[in-house]
Tab-separated table of C-alpha atoms in Angstrom:
chain	number	residue	atom	x	y	z
A	111	MET	CA	0.000	0.000	0.000
A	112	SER	CA	2.727	2.459	0.969
A	113	SER	CA	4.629	1.680	-2.247
A	114	ASP	CA	1.508	2.498	-4.279
A	115	PHE	CA	1.264	5.790	-2.416
A	116	GLU	CA	4.897	6.569	-3.201
A	117	THR	CA	4.350	5.699	-6.870
A	118	TYR	CA	1.378	8.077	-6.956
A	119	GLU	CA	3.544	10.711	-5.259
A	120	GLN	CA	6.220	10.403	-7.943
A	121	ASP	CA	3.611	10.579	-10.706
A	122	PHE	CA	2.037	13.615	-9.030
A	123	GLY	CA	5.426	15.351	-8.733
A	124	THR	CA	6.223	14.773	-12.394
A	125	LEU	CA	2.761	15.857	-13.485
A	126	THR	CA	2.761	19.060	-11.411
A	127	ALA	CA	6.188	19.994	-12.784
A	128	GLU	CA	4.835	19.617	-16.333
A	129	ILE	CA	1.709	21.604	-15.466
A	130	THR	CA	3.773	24.406	-13.924
A	131	SER	CA	5.961	24.563	-17.003
A	132	ARG	CA	2.968	24.678	-19.349
A	133	ILE	CA	1.126	27.285	-17.289
A	134	GLY	CA	4.177	29.530	-17.610
A	135	LYS	CA	4.131	29.119	-21.392
A	136	ILE	CA	0.419	29.902	-21.923
A	137	PRO	CA	0.678	33.730	-21.887
A	138	LYS	CA	3.635	33.609	-24.342
A	139	LEU	CA	1.885	31.476	-26.959
A	140	GLY	CA	-0.588	32.587	-29.575
A	141	GLY	CA	-3.524	31.254	-31.546
A	142	ASP	CA	-4.069	27.513	-31.819
A	143	GLU	CA	-0.915	26.691	-29.869
A	144	LYS	CA	-2.324	28.548	-26.888
A	145	LYS	CA	-5.722	26.841	-27.187
A	146	ASN	CA	-4.051	23.412	-27.372
A	147	MET	CA	-1.873	24.224	-24.369
A	148	VAL	CA	-4.944	25.282	-22.337
A	149	VAL	CA	-6.726	22.031	-23.240
A	150	ASN	CA	-3.638	19.974	-22.343
A	151	VAL	CA	-3.251	21.707	-18.970
A	152	GLU	CA	-6.938	21.109	-18.209
A	153	LYS	CA	-6.468	17.403	-18.928
A	154	GLN	CA	-3.353	17.246	-16.777
A	155	LEU	CA	-5.093	19.020	-13.895
A	156	GLU	CA	-7.877	16.441	-14.103
A	157	GLU	CA	-5.274	13.678	-14.078
A	158	ALA	CA	-3.648	15.267	-11.013
A	159	ARG	CA	-7.030	15.347	-9.241
A	160	GLU	CA	-7.490	11.652	-10.020
A	161	LEU	CA	-4.018	10.884	-8.637
A	162	LEU	CA	-4.947	12.715	-5.425
A	163	GLU	CA	-8.122	10.657	-5.174
A	164	GLN	CA	-6.070	7.464	-5.564
A	165	MET	CA	-3.636	8.701	-2.909
A	166	ASP	CA	-6.550	9.475	-0.610
A	167	LEU	CA	-7.855	5.925	-1.041
A	168	GLU	CA	-4.387	4.550	-0.289
A	169	VAL	CA	-4.108	6.681	2.872
A	170	ARG	CA	-7.394	5.260	4.128
A	171	GLU	CA	-6.013	1.735	3.809
A	172	ILE	CA	-2.700	2.503	5.580
A	173	PRO	CA	-2.447	1.407	9.246
A	174	VAL	CA	-3.365	4.099	11.756
A	175	GLN	CA	0.225	4.444	13.056
A	176	SER	CA	1.600	5.805	9.771
A	177	ARG	CA	-1.595	7.321	8.421
A	178	GLY	CA	-0.919	10.749	9.979
A	179	MET	CA	2.306	11.304	8.066
A	180	HIS	CA	0.720	10.284	4.777
A	181	SER	CA	-2.353	12.437	5.463
A	182	THR	CA	-0.148	15.470	6.014
A	183	ARG	CA	1.675	14.863	2.752
A	184	LEU	CA	-1.637	14.398	0.941
A	185	LYS	CA	-2.912	17.712	2.354
A	186	SER	CA	0.157	19.528	1.075
A	187	TYR	CA	-0.332	17.962	-2.371
A	188	LYS	CA	-3.942	19.137	-2.379
A	189	GLN	CA	-2.806	22.653	-1.506
A	190	GLU	CA	-0.226	22.495	-4.261
A	191	LEU	CA	-2.909	21.478	-6.763
A	192	GLU	CA	-5.149	24.335	-5.602
A	193	LYS	CA	-2.275	26.766	-6.190
A	194	LEU	CA	-1.689	25.323	-9.654
A	195	GLU	CA	-5.378	25.676	-10.463
A	196	LYS	CA	-5.294	29.342	-9.349
A	197	ASP	CA	-2.186	29.972	-11.450
A	198	PHE	CA	-3.859	28.294	-14.405
A	199	LYS	CA	-6.963	30.412	-13.867
A	200	ARG	CA	-4.825	33.561	-13.857
A	201	SER	CA	-3.040	32.514	-17.043
A	202	ARG	CA	-6.425	31.807	-18.656
A	203	ILE	CA	-7.689	35.236	-17.600
A	204	ALA	CA	-4.619	36.743	-19.238
A	205	TYR	CA	-5.318	34.517	-22.242
A	206	SER	CA	-8.964	35.624	-22.395
A	207	ASP	CA	-7.855	39.271	-22.117
A	208	GLU	CA	-5.605	38.784	-25.123
A	209	VAL	CA	-8.392	37.108	-27.120
A	210	ARG	CA	-10.734	39.966	-26.195
A	211	ASP	CA	-8.113	42.490	-27.248
A	212	GLU	CA	-7.646	40.671	-30.556
A	213	LEU	CA	-11.384	40.602	-31.227
A	214	LEU	CA	-11.954	44.210	-30.252
A	215	GLY	CA	-8.820	45.454	-31.978
A	216	ASP	CA	-7.322	46.802	-28.772
A	217	ASP	CA	-3.732	47.964	-29.073
A	218	GLY	CA	-2.708	46.061	-25.999
A	219	ASN	CA	-2.718	49.236	-23.894
A	220	SER	CA	-4.594	47.536	-21.056
A	221	SER	CA	-2.522	48.032	-17.972
A	222	GLU	CA	-1.292	45.520	-15.453
A	223	SER	CA	-3.270	47.316	-12.774
A	224	GLN	CA	-6.491	46.467	-14.623
A	225	ARG	CA	-5.507	42.799	-14.669
A	226	ALA	CA	-4.595	42.913	-10.989
A	227	HIS	CA	-7.900	44.626	-10.265
A	228	LEU	CA	-9.747	41.947	-12.218
A	229	LEU	CA	-7.948	39.179	-10.300
A	230	ASP	CA	-8.684	40.919	-6.992
A	231	ASN	CA	-12.352	41.161	-7.918
A	232	ALA	CA	-12.426	37.486	-8.890
A	233	GLU	CA	-10.877	36.533	-5.529
A	234	LYS	CA	-13.328	38.788	-3.661
A	235	LEU	CA	-16.168	37.154	-5.532
A	236	GLU	CA	-14.878	33.708	-4.547
A	237	ARG	CA	-14.562	34.755	-0.891
A	238	SER	CA	-18.064	36.233	-0.946
A	239	SER	CA	-19.411	33.037	-2.471
A	240	ARG	CA	-17.757	30.983	0.263
A	241	ARG	CA	-19.210	33.294	2.932
A	242	LEU	CA	-22.665	33.000	1.391
A	243	GLU	CA	-22.307	29.239	1.295
A	244	ALA	CA	-21.252	29.195	4.954
A	245	GLY	CA	-24.180	31.474	5.855
A	246	TYR	CA	-26.567	29.251	3.976
A	247	GLN	CA	-25.178	26.190	5.777
A	248	ILE	CA	-25.684	27.919	9.134
A	249	ALA	CA	-29.247	28.823	8.164
A	250	VAL	CA	-29.960	25.206	7.201
A	251	GLU	CA	-28.494	23.937	10.479
A	252	THR	CA	-30.489	26.528	12.443
A	253	GLU	CA	-33.635	25.464	10.633
A	254	GLN	CA	-32.951	21.826	11.523
A	255	VAL	CA	-32.387	22.707	15.192
A	256	GLY	CA	-35.613	24.762	15.178
A	257	GLN	CA	-37.479	21.839	13.629
A	258	GLU	CA	-36.184	19.494	16.346
A	259	ILE	CA	-37.163	21.978	19.063
A	260	LEU	CA	-40.678	22.266	17.616
A	261	GLU	CA	-40.997	18.481	17.539
A	262	ASN	CA	-39.828	18.247	21.169
A	263	LEU	CA	-42.302	20.951	22.204
A	264	HIS	CA	-45.090	19.108	20.379
A	265	HIS	CA	-44.250	15.875	22.226
A	266	ASP	CA	-44.068	17.747	25.547
A	267	ARG	CA	-47.469	19.328	24.868
A	268	GLU	CA	-48.979	15.904	24.218
A	269	LYS	CA	-47.482	14.592	27.489
A	270	ILE	CA	-48.868	17.562	29.419
A	271	GLN	CA	-52.317	17.083	27.878
A	272	ARG	CA	-52.283	13.370	28.754
A	273	SER	CA	-51.205	14.219	32.314
A	274	ARG	CA	-53.984	16.833	32.581
A	275	ASP	CA	-56.545	14.294	31.320
A	276	ARG	CA	-55.343	11.722	33.878
A	277	LEU	CA	-55.512	14.372	36.601
A	278	ARG	CA	-59.125	15.209	35.677
A	279	GLU	CA	-60.000	11.511	35.583
A	280	THR	CA	-58.347	10.985	38.975
A	281	ASP	CA	-60.183	14.030	40.366
A	282	ALA	CA	-63.489	12.654	39.082
A	283	ASN	CA	-62.720	9.249	40.629
A	284	LEU	CA	-61.842	10.906	43.934
A	285	GLY	CA	-65.152	12.809	43.843
A	286	LYS	CA	-67.052	9.551	43.257
A	287	SER	CA	-65.180	7.753	46.045
A	288	SER	CA	-65.810	10.657	48.400
A	289	ARG	CA	-69.561	10.517	47.681
A	290	ILE	CA	-69.614	6.747	48.131
A	291	LEU	CA	-67.774	7.052	51.442
A	292	THR	CA	-70.088	9.825	52.584
A	293	GLY	CA	-73.073	7.677	51.638
A	294	MET	CA	-71.627	4.700	53.522
A	295	LEU	CA	-71.028	6.806	56.621
A	296	ARG	CA	-74.653	7.978	56.648
A	297	ARG	CA	-76.004	4.458	56.686
């Protein structure tokens, strides 16, 4: 099992090195070469995700004693892949800017600050989306807790009503027994 993990690690290392190299080339290429490079990087990123899934499966089968070390390494690989995906996204944004400039006949006078601003806005949008998702999750959990509380209150109400009915029945029985005893005492 551990040897499979190490094989996946080596494959992942080689693959990420290739991806990094290709991501660096994307902004420098033009036309069909650039499109082909983008498609190739997308395929390699998918392959890297599959390798991480395989590594994750291997970690789950490793004995508990050495699982921690492998889990830590797997986490770092996942972070590395996330960074590569962000870099790829940035290179694609640059690529899409160039395509837009070509289509619109722009002279290429768009400044780096505009690109940086666009990337900042994209990151802010991602953060906002994550916050909204977290808020939604909290709302769902709160709704579930509220639902459980309502169910508990409903059950408590039923218990109280049953207790009240028994109390009335007991009171009625006590009244009857009191009358019977009073009648017996008079005789």
